[in-house]
Coordinates of C-alpha atoms and ligand atoms in Angstrom, one line a residue:
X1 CA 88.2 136.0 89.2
X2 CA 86.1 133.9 86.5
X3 CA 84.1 132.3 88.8
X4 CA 82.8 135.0 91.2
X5 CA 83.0 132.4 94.3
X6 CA 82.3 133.6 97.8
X7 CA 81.4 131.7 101.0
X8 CA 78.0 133.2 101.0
X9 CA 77.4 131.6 98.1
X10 CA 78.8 128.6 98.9
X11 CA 76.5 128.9 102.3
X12 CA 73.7 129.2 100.2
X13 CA 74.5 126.1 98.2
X14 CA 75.2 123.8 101.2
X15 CA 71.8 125.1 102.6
X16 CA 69.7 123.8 99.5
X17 CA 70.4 120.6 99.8
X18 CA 71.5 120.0 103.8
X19 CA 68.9 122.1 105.9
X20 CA 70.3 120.8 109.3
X21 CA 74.4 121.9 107.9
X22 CA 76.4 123.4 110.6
X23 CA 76.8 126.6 108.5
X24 CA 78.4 128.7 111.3
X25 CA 81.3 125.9 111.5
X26 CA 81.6 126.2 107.8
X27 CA 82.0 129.7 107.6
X28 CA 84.3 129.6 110.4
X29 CA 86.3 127.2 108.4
X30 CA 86.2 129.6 106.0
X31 CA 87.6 132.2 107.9
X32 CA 90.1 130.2 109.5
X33 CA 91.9 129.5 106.2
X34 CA 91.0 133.1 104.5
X35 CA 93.0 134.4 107.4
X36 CA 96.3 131.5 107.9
X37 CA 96.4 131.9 103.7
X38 CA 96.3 135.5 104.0
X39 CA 99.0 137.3 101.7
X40 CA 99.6 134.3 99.4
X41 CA 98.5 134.2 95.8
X42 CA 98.4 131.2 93.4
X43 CA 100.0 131.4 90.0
X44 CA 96.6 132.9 88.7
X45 CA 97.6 135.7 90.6
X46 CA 94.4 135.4 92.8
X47 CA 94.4 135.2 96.8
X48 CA 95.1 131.8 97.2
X49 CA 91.7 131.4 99.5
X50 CA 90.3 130.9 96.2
X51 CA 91.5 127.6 95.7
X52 CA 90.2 126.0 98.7
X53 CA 86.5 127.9 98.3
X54 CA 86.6 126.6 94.6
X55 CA 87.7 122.9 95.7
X56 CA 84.6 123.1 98.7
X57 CA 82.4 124.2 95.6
X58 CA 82.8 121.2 93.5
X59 CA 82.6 119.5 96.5
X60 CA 79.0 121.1 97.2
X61 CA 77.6 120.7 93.8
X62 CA 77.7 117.5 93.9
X63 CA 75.8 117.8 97.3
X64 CA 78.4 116.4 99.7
X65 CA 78.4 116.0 103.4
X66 CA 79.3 119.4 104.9
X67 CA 82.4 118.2 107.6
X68 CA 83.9 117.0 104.1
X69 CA 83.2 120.7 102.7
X70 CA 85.0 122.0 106.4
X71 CA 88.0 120.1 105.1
X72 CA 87.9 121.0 101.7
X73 CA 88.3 124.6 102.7
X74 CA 91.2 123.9 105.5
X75 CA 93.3 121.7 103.2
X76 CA 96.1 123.1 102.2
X77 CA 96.1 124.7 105.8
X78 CA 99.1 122.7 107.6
X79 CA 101.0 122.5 104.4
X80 CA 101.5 126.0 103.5
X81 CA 100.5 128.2 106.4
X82 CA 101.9 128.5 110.0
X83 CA 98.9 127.0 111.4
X84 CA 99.4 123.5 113.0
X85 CA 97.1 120.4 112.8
X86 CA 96.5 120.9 116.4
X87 CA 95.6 124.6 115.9
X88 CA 92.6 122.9 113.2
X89 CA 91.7 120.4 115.9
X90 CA 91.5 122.6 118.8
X91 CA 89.1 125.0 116.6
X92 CA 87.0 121.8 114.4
X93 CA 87.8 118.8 116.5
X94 CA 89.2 116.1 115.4
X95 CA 86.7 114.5 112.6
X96 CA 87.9 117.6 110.9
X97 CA 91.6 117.5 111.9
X98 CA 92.3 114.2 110.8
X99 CA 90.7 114.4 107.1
X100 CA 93.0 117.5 106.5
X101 CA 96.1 115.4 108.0
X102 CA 95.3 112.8 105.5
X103 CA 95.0 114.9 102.5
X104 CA 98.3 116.6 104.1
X105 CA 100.2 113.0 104.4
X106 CA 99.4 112.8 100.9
X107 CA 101.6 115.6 100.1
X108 CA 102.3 118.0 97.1
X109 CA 103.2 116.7 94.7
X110 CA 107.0 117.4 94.3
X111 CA 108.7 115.1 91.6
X112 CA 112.0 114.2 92.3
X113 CA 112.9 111.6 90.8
X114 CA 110.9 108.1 90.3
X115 CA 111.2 107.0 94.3
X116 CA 109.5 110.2 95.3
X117 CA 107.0 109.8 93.2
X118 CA 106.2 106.2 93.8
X119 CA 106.7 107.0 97.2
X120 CA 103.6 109.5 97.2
X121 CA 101.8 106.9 95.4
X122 CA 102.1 104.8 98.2
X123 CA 101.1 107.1 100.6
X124 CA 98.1 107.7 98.2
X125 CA 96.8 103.8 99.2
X126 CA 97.3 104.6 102.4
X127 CA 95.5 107.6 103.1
X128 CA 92.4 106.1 100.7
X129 CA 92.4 103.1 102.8
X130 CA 92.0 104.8 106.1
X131 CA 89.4 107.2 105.0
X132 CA 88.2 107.6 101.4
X133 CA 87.0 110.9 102.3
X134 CA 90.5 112.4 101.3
X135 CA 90.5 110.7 98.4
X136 CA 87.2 112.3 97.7
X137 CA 88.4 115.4 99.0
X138 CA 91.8 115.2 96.7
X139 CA 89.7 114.7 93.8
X140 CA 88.4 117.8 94.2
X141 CA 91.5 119.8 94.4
X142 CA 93.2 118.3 91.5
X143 CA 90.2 119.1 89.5
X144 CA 90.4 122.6 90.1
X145 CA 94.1 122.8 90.0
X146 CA 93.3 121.4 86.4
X147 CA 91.2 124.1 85.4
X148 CA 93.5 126.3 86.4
X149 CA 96.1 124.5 84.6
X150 CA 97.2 127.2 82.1
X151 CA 99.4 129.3 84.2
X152 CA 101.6 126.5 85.1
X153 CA 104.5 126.1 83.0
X154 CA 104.1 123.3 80.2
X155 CA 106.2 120.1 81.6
X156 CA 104.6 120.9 85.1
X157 CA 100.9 121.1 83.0
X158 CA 101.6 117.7 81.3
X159 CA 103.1 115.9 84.7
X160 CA 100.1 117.3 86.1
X161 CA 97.5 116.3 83.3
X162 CA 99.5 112.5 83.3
X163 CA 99.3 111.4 86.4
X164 CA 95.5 112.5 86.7
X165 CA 94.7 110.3 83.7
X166 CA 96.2 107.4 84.8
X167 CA 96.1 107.4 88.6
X168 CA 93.6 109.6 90.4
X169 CA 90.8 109.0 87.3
X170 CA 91.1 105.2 87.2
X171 CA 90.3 105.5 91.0
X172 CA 87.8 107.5 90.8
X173 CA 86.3 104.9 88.0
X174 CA 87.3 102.1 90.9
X175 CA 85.6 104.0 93.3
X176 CA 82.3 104.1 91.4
X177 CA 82.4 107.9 91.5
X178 CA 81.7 108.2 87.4
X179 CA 81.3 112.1 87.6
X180 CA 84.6 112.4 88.8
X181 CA 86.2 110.3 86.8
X182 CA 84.9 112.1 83.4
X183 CA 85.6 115.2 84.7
X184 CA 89.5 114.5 85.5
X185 CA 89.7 112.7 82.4
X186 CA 88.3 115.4 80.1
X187 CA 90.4 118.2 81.7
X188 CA 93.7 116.3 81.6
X189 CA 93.2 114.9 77.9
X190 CA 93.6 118.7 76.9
X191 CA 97.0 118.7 78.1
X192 CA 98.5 115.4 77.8
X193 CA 97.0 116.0 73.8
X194 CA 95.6 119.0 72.4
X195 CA 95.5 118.5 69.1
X196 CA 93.2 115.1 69.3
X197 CA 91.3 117.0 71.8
X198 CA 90.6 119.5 69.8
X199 CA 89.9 116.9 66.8
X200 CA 87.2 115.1 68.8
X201 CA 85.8 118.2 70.5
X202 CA 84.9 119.2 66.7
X203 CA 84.4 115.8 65.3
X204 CA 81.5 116.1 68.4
X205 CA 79.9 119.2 68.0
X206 CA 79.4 118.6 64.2
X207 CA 77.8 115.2 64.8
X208 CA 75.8 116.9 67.7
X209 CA 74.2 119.5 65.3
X210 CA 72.4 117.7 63.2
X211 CA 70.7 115.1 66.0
X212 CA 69.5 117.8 68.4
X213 CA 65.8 118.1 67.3
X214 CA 65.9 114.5 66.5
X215 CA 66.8 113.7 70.2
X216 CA 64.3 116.2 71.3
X217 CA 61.8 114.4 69.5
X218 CA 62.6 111.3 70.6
X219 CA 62.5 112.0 74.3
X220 CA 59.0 113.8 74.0
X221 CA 57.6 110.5 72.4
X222 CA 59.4 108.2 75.2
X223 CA 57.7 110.5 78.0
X224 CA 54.4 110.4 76.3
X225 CA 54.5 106.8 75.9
X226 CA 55.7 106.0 79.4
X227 CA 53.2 108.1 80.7
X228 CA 50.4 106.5 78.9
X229 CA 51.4 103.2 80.8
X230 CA 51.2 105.2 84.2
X231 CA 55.0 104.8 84.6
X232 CA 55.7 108.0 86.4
X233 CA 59.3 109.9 85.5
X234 CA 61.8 111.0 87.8
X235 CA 63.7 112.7 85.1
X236 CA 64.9 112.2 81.4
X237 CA 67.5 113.9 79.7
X238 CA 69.9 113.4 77.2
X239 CA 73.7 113.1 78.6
X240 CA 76.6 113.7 75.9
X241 CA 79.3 111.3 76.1
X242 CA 82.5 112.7 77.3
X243 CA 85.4 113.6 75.2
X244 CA 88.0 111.5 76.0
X245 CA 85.6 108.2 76.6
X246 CA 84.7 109.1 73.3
X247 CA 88.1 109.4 71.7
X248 CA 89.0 106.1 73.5
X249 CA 86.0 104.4 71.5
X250 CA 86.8 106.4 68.0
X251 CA 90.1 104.8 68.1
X252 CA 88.2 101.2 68.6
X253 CA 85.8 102.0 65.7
X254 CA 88.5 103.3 63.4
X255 CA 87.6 107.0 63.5
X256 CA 83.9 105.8 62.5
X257 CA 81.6 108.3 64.9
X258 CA 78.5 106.8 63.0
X259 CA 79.5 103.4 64.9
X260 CA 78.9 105.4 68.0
X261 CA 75.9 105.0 69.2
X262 CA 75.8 106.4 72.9
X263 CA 77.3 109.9 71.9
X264 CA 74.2 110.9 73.5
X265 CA 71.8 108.8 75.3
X266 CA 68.8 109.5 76.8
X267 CA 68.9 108.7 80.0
X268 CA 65.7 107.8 82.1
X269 CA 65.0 108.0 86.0
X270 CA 62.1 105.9 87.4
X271 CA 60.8 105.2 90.7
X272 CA 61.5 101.3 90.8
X273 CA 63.1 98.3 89.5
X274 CA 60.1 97.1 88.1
X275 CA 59.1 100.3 86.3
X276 CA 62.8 99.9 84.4
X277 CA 61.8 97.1 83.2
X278 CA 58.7 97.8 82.3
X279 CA 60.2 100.9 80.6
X280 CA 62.2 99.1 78.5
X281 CA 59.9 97.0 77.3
X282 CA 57.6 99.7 75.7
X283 CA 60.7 101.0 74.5
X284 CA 61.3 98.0 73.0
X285 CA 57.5 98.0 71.2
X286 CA 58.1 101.4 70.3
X287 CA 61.6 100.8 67.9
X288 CA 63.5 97.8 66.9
X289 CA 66.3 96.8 69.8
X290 CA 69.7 96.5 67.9
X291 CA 70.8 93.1 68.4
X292 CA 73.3 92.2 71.0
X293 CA 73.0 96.2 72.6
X294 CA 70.4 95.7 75.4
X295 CA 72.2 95.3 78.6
X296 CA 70.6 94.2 81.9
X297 CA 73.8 95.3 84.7
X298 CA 70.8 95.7 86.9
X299 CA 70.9 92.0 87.7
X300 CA 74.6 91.6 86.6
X301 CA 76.2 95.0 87.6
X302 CA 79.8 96.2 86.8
X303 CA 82.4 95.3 88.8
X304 CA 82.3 99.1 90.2
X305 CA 78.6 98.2 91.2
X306 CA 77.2 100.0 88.4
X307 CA 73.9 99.4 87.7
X308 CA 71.1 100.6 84.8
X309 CA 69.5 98.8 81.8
X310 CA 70.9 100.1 78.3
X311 CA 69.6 99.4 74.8
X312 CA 70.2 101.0 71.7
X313 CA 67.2 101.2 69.0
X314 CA 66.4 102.0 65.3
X315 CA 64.3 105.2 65.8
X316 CA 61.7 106.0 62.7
X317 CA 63.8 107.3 60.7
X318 CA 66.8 105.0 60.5
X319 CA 69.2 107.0 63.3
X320 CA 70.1 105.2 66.5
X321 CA 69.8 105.6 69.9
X322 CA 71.2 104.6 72.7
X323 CA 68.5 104.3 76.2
X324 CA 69.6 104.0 80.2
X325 CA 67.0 103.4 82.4
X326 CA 67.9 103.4 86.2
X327 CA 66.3 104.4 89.5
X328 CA 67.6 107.2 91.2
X329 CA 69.4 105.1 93.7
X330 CA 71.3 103.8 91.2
X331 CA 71.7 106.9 89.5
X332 CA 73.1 108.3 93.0
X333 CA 75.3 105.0 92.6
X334 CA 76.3 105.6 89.2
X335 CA 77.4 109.4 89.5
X336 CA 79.2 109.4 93.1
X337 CA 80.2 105.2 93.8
X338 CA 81.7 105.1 97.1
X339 CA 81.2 108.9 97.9
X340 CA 77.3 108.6 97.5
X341 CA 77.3 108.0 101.6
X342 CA 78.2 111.4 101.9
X343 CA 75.8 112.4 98.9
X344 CA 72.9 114.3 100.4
X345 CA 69.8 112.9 97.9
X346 CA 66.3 114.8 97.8
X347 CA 64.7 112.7 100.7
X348 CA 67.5 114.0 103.3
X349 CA 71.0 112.7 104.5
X350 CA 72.9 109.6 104.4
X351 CA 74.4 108.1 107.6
X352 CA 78.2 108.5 107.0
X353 CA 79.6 105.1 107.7
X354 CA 83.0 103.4 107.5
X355 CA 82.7 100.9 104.4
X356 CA 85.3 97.8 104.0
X357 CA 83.4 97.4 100.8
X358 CA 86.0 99.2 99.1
X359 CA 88.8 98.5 101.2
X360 CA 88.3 94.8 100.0
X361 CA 89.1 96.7 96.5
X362 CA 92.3 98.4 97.1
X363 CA 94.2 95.2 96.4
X364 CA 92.1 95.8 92.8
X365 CA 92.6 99.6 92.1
X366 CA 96.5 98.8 93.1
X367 CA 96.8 96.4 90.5
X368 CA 95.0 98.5 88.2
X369 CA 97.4 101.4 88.7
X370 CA 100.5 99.4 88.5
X371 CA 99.3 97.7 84.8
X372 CA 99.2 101.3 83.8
X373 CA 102.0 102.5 85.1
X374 CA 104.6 99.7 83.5
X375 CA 103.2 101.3 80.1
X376 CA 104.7 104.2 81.1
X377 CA 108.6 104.0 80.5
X378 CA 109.7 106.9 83.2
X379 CA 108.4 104.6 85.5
X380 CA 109.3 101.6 88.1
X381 CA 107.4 100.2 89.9
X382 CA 109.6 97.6 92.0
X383 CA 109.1 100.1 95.1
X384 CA 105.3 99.3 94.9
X385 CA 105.0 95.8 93.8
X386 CA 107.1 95.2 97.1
X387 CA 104.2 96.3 99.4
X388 CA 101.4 95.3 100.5
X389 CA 98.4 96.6 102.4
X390 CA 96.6 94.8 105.5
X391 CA 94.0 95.9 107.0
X392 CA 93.2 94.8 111.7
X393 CA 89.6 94.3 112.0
X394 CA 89.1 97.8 113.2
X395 CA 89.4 99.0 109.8
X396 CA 93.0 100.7 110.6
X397 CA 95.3 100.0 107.3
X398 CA 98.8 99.0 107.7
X399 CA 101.5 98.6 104.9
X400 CA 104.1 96.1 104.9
X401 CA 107.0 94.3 102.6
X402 CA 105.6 91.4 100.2
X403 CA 105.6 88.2 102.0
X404 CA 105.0 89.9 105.6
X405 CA 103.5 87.4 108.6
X406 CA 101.7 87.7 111.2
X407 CA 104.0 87.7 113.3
X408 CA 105.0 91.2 111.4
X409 CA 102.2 92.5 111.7
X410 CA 102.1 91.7 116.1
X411 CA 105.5 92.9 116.1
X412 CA 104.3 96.4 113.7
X413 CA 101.5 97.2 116.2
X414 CA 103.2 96.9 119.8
X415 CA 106.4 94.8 120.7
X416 CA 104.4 92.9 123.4
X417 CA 101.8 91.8 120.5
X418 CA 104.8 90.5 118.7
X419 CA 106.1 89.1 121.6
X420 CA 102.6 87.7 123.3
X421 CA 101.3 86.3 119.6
X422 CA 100.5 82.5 119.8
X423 CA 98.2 82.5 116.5
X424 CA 96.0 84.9 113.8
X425 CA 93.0 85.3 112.3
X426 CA 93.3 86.1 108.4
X427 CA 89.7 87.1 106.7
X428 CA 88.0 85.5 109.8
X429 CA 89.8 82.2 109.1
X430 CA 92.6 80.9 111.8
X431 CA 96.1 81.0 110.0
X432 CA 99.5 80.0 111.2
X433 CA 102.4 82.5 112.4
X434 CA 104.2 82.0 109.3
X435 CA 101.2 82.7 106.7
X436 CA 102.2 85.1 104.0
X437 CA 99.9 88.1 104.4
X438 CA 97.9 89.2 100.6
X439 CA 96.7 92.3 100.1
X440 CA 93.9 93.4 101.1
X441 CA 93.4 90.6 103.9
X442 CA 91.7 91.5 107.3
X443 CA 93.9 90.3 109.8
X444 CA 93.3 89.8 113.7
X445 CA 95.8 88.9 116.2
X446 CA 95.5 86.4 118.8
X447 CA 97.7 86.7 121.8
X448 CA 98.2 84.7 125.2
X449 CA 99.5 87.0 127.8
X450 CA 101.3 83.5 129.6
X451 CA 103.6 83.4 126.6
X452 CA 106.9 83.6 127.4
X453 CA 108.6 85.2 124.6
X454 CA 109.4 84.6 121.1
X455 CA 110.5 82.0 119.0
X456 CA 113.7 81.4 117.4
X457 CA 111.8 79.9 114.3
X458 CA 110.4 82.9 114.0
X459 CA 113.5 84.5 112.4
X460 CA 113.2 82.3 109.6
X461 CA 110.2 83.5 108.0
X462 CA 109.6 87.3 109.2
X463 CA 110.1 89.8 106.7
X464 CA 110.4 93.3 108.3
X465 CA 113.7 94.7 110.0
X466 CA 111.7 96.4 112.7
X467 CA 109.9 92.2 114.1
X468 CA 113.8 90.8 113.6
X469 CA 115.5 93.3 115.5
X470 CA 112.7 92.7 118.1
X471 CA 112.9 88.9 118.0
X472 CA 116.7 89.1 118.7
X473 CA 116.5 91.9 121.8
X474 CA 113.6 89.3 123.2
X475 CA 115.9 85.9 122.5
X476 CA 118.7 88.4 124.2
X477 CA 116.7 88.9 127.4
X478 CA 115.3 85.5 127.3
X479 CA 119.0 83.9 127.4
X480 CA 120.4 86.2 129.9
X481 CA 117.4 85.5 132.2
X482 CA 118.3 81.9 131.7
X483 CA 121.7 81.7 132.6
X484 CA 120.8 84.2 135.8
X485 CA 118.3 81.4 136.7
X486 CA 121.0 78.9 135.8
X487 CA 123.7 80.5 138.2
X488 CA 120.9 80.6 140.9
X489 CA 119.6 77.1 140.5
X490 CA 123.3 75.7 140.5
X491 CA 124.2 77.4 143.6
Ligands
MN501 MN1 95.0 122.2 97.2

């Protein structure tokens, strides 16, 4: 083993940063899947325990909620053991149980053939819409099945490497979680191209060299300063640029790395939104700005919600670097996006809470994903395009053919909604039977329990098999009823 992982460790970990953690139900966790997993190896040649302890480490470093950590060690539990998703609720409950059935719905990966894998994708959306914590969860275990991408053999490796680059780390870039998305994108750009990698890994390091005691020097004159003013500093360290952001730019700036200015920047914490900007204005008296560099996304953040003030300035002796200045909120923001309400920070614990925030941007990351994916020849996406994912005002997600109603939505959730609905609610707004549903839309279904039945119209605009079928069985009943009331009447 490389790593020398074990659960005390991982204890230890989850301890330092959760004081109140239920470690007794993560150990048991621990146990739970050491035992069911018993006997297997991976590819590595390692007990296959391993995995799931390494995917509930990357997990912990990053200081995430410990039921998520409980999952992260039972994941691949139901898939590849003889123990059931009622054995894991019965033994966690079901808070547990259900994030390991969604990171089980979404299934190994198994390509065969285009549908299949669209057909995962699919089940992707809707597993992230219904909790994100399997997302954040699956993350996590492609990660480490990434660094332990070697053993696999080589069209396997590059499938592999693929589909994290363009599907789970432009999610994770959607989802806000930056740290994740760097990660998957630096350990798959190895595979999917080894020689560039190796190119810009050099091209790097070289650069790198000769600006270390520069950067050093710079970041002992920026605390001084900052200090003098009474600004008082969370933090401020350089972070390198990743590799394959910055083979993305190189190919931009025509190979130039000297046009790069943020291949390390020194990044500064500070208690408050005022003290960012008053940190970048001593900055700012310090060295000469570089016109058309300073950026305020703290009063216009990225579309993920991403939020810091950058500049880039002529230091004394000509070289240039690039500053972010941010609060530790939005730092918390910037590294983990949506999964920062599971993010333990220094002052204690988050309250776990369901977020539509992001829900409202699956519509988004879907479009996203399907741009990328009709650059990519093996592809089709027809399967994908034809869906579409709505969401009832609990929060529950529900997928259904382009140009679904209302009415097949009633008819998707319980025969007598289908059969009761008089009306709908679409994003809070009242909306007729025959309203083509978008993505992403919350919808609400109004129904009168005096309704008789269904209406023939109805047939005209529904989309799914399952509300026709329905509508016909009802119209059925409703005629023979008729002509029973008919025969009675006449006689
Ligand atoms: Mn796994």
């Amino acid at each position: 083993m490389t790593k020398n992982q074990s659960i005390e460790k991982l204890l230890d970990l989850v301890k330092s940063y959760d004081k109140k953690a239920d470690l007794e139900m993560i150990r048991l966790a621990y146990d739970f899947a050491a035992e069911a997993h018993e006997g297997q190896t991976r590819k590595t040649g390692e007990p296959y325990i391993t995995h799931p302890l390494a995917t509930a480490f990357i997990l912990a470093e990053m200081r995430i909620d410990p039921v998520i950590i409980c999952a992260a060690l039972l994941h691949d539990v139901p898939e590849d053991t003889n123990r059931t998703l009622e054995d894991l609720k019965e033994n966690f409950g079901s808070e547990i149980s259900s994030l390991v059935e969604g990171i089980t719905k979404l299934g190994k990966l198994k390509y065969r053939g285009v549908e299949r894998y669209i057909e995962n994708l699919r089940k992707m959306f809707v597993a992230m819409a219904e909790d994100v914590r399997v997302m954040i969860i699956k993350f996590a275990d492609r990660i480490h099945n990434l660094q332990t991408l070697d053993v696999q053999p080589e069209p396997k490796q590059h499938r592999i490497a693929l589909e994290s680059l363009e599907i789970y780390a432009p999610i994770a870039n959607r989802l806000g979680m930056g740290e994740f998305k760097g990660i998957l994108e630096d350990l798959s750009f190895k595979y999917i191209n080894h020689e560039e990698y190796e190119r810009v890994f050099k091209l790097k390091e070289e650069k790198l060299k000769n600006k270390q005691i520069l950067l050093k020097n710079i970041k002992k004159q920026t605390k001084e300063e900052l200090e003098k003013t009474g600004i008082k500093i969370i933090s401020i360290h350089g972070r390198e640029k990743k590799l394959y952001s910055l083979y993305k730019k190189l190919l931009e700036k025509n190979n130039d790395i000297d046009k790069i200015y943020d291949l390390v920047a020194i990044r500064i914490i500070v208690p408050s939104i005022a003290d960012c900007y008053a940190s970048l204005g001593i900055l700012h008296k310090l060295w000469t700005p570089l016109k058309g560099r300073i950026k305020d996304y703290i009063s216009q953040p990225k579309p993920n919600y991403y939020q810091s003030l950058h500049t880039t300035v002529f230091t004394d002796n000509g070289e240039i670097v690039e500053f972010q200045v941010r609060t530790p909120e939005m730092h918390d923001e910037a590294e983990f996006g949506i999964a920062a309400h599971w993010h333990y920070d220094e002052s204690g614990s988050k309250i776990p809470k369901k977020d539509l925030r992001w829900a409202k941007e699956l519509a988004e990351i879907q479009k996203d994903i399907l741009n990328r994916l009709s650059d990519l020849e093996e592809i089709k996406v027809d399967f994908l395009q034809t869906r579409i994912f709505v969401f009832t005002p609990k929060g529950d997600v529900i997928d259904l053919p382009e140009g679904a109603t209302p009415v097949d939505l009633a008819y998707h959730i319980h025969t007598d909604i289908g059969n009761k609905c008089i009306g709908s609610l679409v994003n809070e707004n009242m909306a007729t039977l025959d309203t083509k549903l978008k993505n992403g839309d919350v919808v609400e279904i109004i129904t009168d329990k005096n309704r008789k039945g269904p209406s023939r119209d109805w047939l005209k605009f529904v989309k799914t098999k399952s509300a026709k079928e329905r509508i016909n069985s009802a119209l059925r009943k409703q005629q023979q009823f008729n002509i029973v009331n008919w025969l009675i009447n006449k006689n």
